[in-house]
């Protein structure tokens, strides 16, 4: 059985960073094999729901693992899909992709919605918080990759470290 579980490495790494005395006061964590024959886990919420991608045998599909059940979300309208984060309400974000474009998505209540772009062709969603704010990257009309904050149906360009410069930026996580 072949699979990669980056989440397990992340949890083990986090436990190793704790001070010696703190180990007795911290909760213990376990590793759960999700049962996929190929894929990666990218996000987990406080309820233990996990998202990522799996090899369906016919391509890359987004998944949600919750309560011991693996749910294949499919390609969500693209050729392939990857789920990157899940909030405590079960809203999932990620991106679909095809031959030439990436499209950020929000999956909630059984429905998928594209989140749009900053005027360019591509977007990728990487994080969502419990308020429903989404972060990621998108291309602008002049084809520069920029980090964004998506909230209330609008996407805000987060800019670059050097204002006015044609530099790329990206947002990966939001709390």
PDB file of C-alpha atoms in Angstrom, residues 8 15 23-24 29 34 38 43-44 49 53 65 70 93 96-97 109 114-115 127 133 137 154 173:
ATOM      1  CA  UNK A   8       1.601  12.612  10.362  1.00  0.00           C
ATOM      2  CA  UNK A  15       5.274  17.204  19.441  1.00  0.00           C
ATOM      3  CA  UNK A  23       4.855  16.679  27.551  1.00  0.00           C
ATOM      4  CA  UNK A  24       2.967  15.458  30.638  1.00  0.00           C
ATOM      5  CA  UNK A  29      -1.896  12.443  19.463  1.00  0.00           C
ATOM      6  CA  UNK A  34      -6.707   7.195   5.960  1.00  0.00           C
ATOM      7  CA  UNK A  38      -2.076   7.368  -2.983  1.00  0.00           C
ATOM      8  CA  UNK A  43      -5.457  20.252   6.338  1.00  0.00           C
ATOM      9  CA  UNK A  44      -7.162  19.280   9.575  1.00  0.00           C
ATOM     10  CA  UNK A  49     -11.694  16.182   9.799  1.00  0.00           C
ATOM     11  CA  UNK A  53      -6.120  14.743  -2.500  1.00  0.00           C
ATOM     12  CA  UNK A  65     -12.052  12.305   5.794  1.00  0.00           C
ATOM     13  CA  UNK A  70     -13.409   8.934   3.310  1.00  0.00           C
ATOM     14  CA  UNK A  93     -11.039  25.319   0.133  1.00  0.00           C
ATOM     15  CA  UNK A  96      -9.186  22.640  -9.432  1.00  0.00           C
ATOM     16  CA  UNK A  97      -6.912  22.508 -12.413  1.00  0.00           C
ATOM     17  CA  UNK A 109     -22.961  22.323   2.285  1.00  0.00           C
ATOM     18  CA  UNK A 114     -15.472  29.281  -7.666  1.00  0.00           C
ATOM     19  CA  UNK A 115     -13.939  32.206  -5.780  1.00  0.00           C
ATOM     20  CA  UNK A 127      -6.476  28.532   3.867  1.00  0.00           C
ATOM     21  CA  UNK A 133     -12.196  34.238   5.210  1.00  0.00           C
ATOM     22  CA  UNK A 137      -2.887  33.442  -4.588  1.00  0.00           C
ATOM     23  CA  UNK A 154     -14.850  40.005  -2.618  1.00  0.00           C
ATOM     24  CA  UNK A 173      -2.746  30.362   6.059  1.00  0.00           C
TER      25      UNK A 173
END
